[in-house]
Coordinates of C-alpha atoms and ligand atoms in Angstrom, one line a residue:
X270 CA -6.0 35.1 -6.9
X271 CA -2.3 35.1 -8.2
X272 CA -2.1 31.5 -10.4
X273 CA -5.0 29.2 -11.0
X274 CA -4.0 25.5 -12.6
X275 CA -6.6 24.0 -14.9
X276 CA -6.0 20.6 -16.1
X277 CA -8.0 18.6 -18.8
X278 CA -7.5 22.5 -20.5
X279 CA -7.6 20.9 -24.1
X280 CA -10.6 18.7 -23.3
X281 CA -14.4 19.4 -24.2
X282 CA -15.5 21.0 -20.7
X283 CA -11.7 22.3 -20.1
X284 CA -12.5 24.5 -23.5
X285 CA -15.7 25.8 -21.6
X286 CA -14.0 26.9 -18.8
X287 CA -10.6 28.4 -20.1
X288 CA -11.6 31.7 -21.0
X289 CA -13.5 32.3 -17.4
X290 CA -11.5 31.0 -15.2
X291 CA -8.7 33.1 -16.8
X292 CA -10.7 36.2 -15.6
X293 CA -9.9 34.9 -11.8
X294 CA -6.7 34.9 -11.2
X295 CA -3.4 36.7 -12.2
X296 CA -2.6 33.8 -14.4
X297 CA -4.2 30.6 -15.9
X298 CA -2.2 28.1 -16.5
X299 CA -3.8 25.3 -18.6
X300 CA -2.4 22.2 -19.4
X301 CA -3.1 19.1 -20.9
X302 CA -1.2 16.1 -22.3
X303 CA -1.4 17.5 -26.1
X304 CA 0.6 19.5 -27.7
X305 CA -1.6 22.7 -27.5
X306 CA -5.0 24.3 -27.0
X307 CA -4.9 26.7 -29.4
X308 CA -4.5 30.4 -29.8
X309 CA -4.7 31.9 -25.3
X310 CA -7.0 33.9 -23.5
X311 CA -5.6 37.3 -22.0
X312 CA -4.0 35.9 -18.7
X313 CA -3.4 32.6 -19.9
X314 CA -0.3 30.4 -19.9
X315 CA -0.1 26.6 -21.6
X316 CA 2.1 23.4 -20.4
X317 CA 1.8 20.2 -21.8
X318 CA 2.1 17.5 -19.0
X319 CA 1.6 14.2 -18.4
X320 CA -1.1 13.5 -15.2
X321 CA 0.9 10.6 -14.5
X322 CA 4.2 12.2 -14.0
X323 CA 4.7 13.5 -10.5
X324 CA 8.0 15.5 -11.3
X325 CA 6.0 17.7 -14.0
X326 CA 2.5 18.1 -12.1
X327 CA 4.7 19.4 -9.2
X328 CA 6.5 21.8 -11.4
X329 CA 3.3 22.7 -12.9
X330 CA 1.3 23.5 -9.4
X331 CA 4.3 25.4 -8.5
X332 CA 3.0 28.7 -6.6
X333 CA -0.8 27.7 -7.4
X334 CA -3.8 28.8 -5.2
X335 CA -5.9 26.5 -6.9
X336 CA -6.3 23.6 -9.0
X337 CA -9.1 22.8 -11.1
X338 CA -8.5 19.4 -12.0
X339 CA -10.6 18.3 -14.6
X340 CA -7.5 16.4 -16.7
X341 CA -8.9 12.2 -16.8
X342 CA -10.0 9.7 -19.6
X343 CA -13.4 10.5 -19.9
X344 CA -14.4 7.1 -20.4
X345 CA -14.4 3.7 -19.9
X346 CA -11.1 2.0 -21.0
X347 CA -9.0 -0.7 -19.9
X348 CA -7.5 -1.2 -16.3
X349 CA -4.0 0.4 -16.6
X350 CA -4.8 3.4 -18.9
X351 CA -7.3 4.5 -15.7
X352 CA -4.6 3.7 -13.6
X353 CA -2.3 5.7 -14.9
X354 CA -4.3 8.7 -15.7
X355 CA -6.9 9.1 -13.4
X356 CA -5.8 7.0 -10.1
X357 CA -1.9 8.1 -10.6
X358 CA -3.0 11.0 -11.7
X359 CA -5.3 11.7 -9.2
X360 CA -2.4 11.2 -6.6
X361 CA -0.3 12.7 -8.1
X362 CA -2.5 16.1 -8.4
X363 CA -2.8 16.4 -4.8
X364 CA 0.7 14.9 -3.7
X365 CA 1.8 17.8 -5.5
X366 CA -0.7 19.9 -4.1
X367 CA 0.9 19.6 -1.0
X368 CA 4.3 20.1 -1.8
X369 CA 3.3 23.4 -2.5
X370 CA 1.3 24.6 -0.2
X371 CA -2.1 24.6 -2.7
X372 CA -4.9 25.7 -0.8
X373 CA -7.7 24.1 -2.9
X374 CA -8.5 21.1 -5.4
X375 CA -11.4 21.9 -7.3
X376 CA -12.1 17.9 -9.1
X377 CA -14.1 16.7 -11.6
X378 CA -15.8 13.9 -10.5
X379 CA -18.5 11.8 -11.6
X380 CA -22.2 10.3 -11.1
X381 CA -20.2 6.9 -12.1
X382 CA -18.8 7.0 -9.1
X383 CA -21.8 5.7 -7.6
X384 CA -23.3 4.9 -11.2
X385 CA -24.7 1.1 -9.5
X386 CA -27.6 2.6 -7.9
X387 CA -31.5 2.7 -9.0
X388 CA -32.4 6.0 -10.9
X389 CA -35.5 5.6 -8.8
X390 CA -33.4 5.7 -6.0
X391 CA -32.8 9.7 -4.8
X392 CA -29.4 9.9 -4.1
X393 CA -27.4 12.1 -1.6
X394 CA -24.1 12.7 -1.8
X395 CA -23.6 10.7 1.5
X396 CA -24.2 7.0 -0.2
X397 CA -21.7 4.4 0.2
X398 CA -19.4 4.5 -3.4
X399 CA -21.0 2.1 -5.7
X400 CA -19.1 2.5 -9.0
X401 CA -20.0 1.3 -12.4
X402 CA -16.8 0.9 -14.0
X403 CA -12.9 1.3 -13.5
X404 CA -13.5 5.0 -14.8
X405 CA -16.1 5.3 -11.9
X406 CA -13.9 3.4 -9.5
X407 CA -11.0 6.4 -10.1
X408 CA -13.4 8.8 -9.1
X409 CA -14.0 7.0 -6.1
X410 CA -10.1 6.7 -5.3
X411 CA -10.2 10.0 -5.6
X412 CA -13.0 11.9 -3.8
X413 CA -11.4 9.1 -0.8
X414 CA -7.9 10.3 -1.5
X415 CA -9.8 13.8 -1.2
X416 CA -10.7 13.4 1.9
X417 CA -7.6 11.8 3.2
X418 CA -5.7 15.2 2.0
X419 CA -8.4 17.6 3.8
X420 CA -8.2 15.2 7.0
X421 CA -4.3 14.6 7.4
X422 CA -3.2 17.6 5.2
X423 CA -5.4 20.8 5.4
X424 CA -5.9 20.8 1.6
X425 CA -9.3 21.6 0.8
X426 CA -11.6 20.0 -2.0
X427 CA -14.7 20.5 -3.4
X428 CA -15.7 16.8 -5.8
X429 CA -18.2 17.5 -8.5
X430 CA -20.3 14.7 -8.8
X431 CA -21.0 15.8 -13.0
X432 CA -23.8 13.8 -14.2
X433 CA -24.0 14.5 -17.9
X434 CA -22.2 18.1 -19.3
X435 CA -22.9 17.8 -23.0
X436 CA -25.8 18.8 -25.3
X437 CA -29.1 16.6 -24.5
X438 CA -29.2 13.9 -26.8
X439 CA -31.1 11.0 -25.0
X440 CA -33.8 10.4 -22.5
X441 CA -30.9 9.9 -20.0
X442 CA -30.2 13.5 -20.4
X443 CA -33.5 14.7 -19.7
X444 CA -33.0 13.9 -15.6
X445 CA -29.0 14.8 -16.1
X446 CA -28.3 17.1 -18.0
X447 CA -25.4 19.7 -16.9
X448 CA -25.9 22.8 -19.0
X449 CA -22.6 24.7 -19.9
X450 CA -23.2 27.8 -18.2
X451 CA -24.3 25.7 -15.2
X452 CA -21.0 23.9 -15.1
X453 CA -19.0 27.4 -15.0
X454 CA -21.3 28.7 -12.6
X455 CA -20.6 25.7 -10.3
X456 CA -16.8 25.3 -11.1
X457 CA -16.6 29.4 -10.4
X458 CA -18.5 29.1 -7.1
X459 CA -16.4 26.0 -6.3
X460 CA -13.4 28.2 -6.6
X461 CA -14.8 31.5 -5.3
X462 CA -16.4 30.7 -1.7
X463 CA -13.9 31.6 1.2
X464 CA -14.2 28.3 2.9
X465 CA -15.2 24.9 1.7
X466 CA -13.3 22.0 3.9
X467 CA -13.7 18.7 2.2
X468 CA -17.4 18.9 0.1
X469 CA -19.0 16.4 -2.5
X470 CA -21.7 17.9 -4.3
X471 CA -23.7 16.7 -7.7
X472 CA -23.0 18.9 -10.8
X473 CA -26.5 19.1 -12.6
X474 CA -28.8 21.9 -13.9
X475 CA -32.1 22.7 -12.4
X476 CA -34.0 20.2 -14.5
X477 CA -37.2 18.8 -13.6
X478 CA -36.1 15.2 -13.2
X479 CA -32.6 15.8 -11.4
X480 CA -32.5 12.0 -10.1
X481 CA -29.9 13.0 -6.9
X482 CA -30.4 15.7 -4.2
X483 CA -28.3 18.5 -5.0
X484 CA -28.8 20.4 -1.5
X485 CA -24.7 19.8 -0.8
X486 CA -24.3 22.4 -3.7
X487 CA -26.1 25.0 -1.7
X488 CA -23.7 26.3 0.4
X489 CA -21.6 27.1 -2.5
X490 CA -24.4 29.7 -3.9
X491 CA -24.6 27.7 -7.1
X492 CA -28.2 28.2 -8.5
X493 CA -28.3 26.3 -11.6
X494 CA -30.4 28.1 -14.3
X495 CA -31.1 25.6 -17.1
X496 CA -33.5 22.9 -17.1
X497 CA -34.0 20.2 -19.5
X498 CA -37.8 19.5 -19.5
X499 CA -37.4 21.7 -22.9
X500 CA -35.9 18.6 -24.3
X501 CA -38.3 15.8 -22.7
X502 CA -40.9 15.1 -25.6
X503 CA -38.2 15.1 -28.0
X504 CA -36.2 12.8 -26.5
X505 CA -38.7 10.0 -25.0
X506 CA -40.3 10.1 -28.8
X507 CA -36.5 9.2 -30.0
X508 CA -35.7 6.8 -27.3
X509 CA -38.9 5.1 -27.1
X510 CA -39.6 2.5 -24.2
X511 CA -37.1 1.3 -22.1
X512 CA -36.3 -1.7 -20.4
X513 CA -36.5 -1.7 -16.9
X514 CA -34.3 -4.6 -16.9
X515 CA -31.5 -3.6 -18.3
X516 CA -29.2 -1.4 -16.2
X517 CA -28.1 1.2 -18.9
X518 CA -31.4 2.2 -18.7
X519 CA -32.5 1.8 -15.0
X520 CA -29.4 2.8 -13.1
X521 CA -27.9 6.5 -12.5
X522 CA -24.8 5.6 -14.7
X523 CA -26.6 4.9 -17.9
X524 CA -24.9 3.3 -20.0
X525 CA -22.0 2.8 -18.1
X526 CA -24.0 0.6 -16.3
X527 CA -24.3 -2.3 -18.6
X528 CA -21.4 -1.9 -20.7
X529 CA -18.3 -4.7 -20.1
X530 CA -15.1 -3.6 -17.8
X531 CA -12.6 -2.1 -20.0
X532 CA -15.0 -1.3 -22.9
X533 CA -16.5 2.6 -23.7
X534 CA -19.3 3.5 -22.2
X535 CA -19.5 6.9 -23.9
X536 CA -20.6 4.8 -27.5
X537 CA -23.7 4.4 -26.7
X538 CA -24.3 8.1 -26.1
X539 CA -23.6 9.7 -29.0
X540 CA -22.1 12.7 -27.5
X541 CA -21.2 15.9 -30.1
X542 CA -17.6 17.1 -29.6
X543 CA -19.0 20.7 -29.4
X544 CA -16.5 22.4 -27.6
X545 CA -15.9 25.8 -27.5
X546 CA -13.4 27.7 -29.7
X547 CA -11.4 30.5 -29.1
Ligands
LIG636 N1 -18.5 15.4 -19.8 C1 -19.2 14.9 -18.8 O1 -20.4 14.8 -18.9 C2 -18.5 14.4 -17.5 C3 -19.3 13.8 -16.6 C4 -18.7 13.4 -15.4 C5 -17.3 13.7 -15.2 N2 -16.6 14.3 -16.2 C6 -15.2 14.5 -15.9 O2 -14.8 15.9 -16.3 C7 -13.5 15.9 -16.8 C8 -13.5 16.5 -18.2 O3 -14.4 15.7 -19.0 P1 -14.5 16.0 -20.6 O4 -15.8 15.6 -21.0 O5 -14.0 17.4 -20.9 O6 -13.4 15.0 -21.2 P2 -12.3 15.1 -22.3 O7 -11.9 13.7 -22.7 O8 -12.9 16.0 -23.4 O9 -11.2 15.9 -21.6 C9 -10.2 15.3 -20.7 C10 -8.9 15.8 -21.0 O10 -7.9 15.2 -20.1 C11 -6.7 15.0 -20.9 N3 -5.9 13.9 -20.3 C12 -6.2 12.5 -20.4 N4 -5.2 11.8 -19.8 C13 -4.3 12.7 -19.5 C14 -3.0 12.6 -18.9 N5 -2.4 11.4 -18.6 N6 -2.3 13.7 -18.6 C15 -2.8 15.0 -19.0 N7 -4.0 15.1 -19.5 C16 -4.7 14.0 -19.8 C17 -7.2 14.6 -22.3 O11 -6.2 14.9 -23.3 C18 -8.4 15.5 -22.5 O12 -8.1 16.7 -23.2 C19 -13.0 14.5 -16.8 O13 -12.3 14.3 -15.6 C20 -14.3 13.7 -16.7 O14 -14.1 12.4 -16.1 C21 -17.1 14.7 -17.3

């Protein structure tokens, strides 16, 4: 592969994924909308761009196979910030995507997108949307937009449903947990299967409690290899009961599931900023 585009480049998973996905292709080019990332891997190339500005995300796409489009607010935050961002962005990404003839968008999306249902509930990929927030509502708009561009345009995608890609730090955790190496396992078999179409699939490790039915995954050849039953004891002890009331503890988007429209659902989970240095 000649040029690979990685968005998000300067955020917590973007820092996992640099370095290998700059063993792909020709050239990496990672970009964010910060200033830098920091000293480059062999291969790689950094531009600073805004998601929400059409003109630069075509010039950065420019003679791209792929994109790995991981660039979003991670979070819960007020209408027009997730507009911009993530739903602009989003359209922006593969607007651009077809102005140059990209053959792939390899997207970040998210359990939130359908963050509403049960945890006792086994979900497919194949549910109706059921977001939890505006964040999860922008992963909706676009896994749809997704499919509109692989329907109308030819521009394959493959959606990654992530569930929870940080260090286990709550019960939550235990059933969705996304281990590091899982996610680049998943992100590089996303990227390196010949054909793909227009495919959702659930980005989780090979834990014990997995809550949704990974099976869409399969075709990809992504066999996680982390489970997080090593953390289970430890964590139940720390969390103690919970409510089966409340729906930051009894639906698939945790937290996200009970917090207020606008406000951070992230809070709550206390997440380390471990990411990788280079
Ligand atoms: N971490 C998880 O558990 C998880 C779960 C589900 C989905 N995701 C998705 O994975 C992706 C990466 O998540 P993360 O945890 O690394 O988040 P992060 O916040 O660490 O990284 C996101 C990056 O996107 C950049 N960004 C935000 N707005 C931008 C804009 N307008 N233009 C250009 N860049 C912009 C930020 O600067 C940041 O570096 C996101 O799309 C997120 O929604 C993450």
């Amino acid at each position: 592969m000649k040029k690979l585009v990685l968005t998000g480049a300067a955020g917590r998973l973007g820092s996992y994924l640099r370095e290998p996905l700059s063993k792909l292709c020709n050239e990496l080019v990672s970009s964010d909308i910060v200033a830098h990332t920091g000293s480059l891997y062999d291969g790689e190339r950094y531009v600073q761009a805004d998601l929400a500005d059409l003109a630069a995300i075509e010039a950065l796409t420019e003679g791209a196979d792929m994109i790995v489009h991981f660039g979003a607010i991670g979070d819960e935050a007020e209408f027009d910030a997730i507009l911009q961002s993530n739903i602009v962005g989003a359209y922006n990404i593969w607007e651009a995507a077809h102005r140059n003839n990209v053959r792939r968008v390899v997207y970040a999306s998210s359990i939130h997108a359908v963050g509403m249902y049960p945890k006792n509930e086994y979900i497919g990929t194949d549910v109706p949307h059921r977001p939890d927030t505006y964040y999860g509502l922008a992963k909706c708009f676009a896994e749809d937009l997704a499919r509109m561009y692989w329907e109308k345009r030819g521009i394959e995608a493959v959606c990654l449903r992530i569930l929870s890609c940080a260090k286990v730090s709550n019960a939550r955790a235990v059933g969705s947990w996304l281990s590091y190496d899982d996610l680049v396992q998943l992100v590089t078999r996303s990227i390196d299967t010949p054909i793909t179409g227009f495919t959702i699939a659930y980005g989780v490790s090979n834990n014990d409690r997995t809550p949704v039915d990974t099976s869409s995954a399969s075709f990809l050849g992504y066999r996680p290899n982390d489970n997080a039953e090593q953390f289970a004891a430890e964590m139940f002890a720390q969390d103690g009961p919970l409510d089966p009331s409340d729906a930051g503890h009894m639906c698939h988007g945790g937290p996200f599931a009970s917090v207020p429209l606008g406000k951070s659902g992230q809070a709550a989970l206390k997440i380390e900023d471990d990411r990788k240095k280079n």
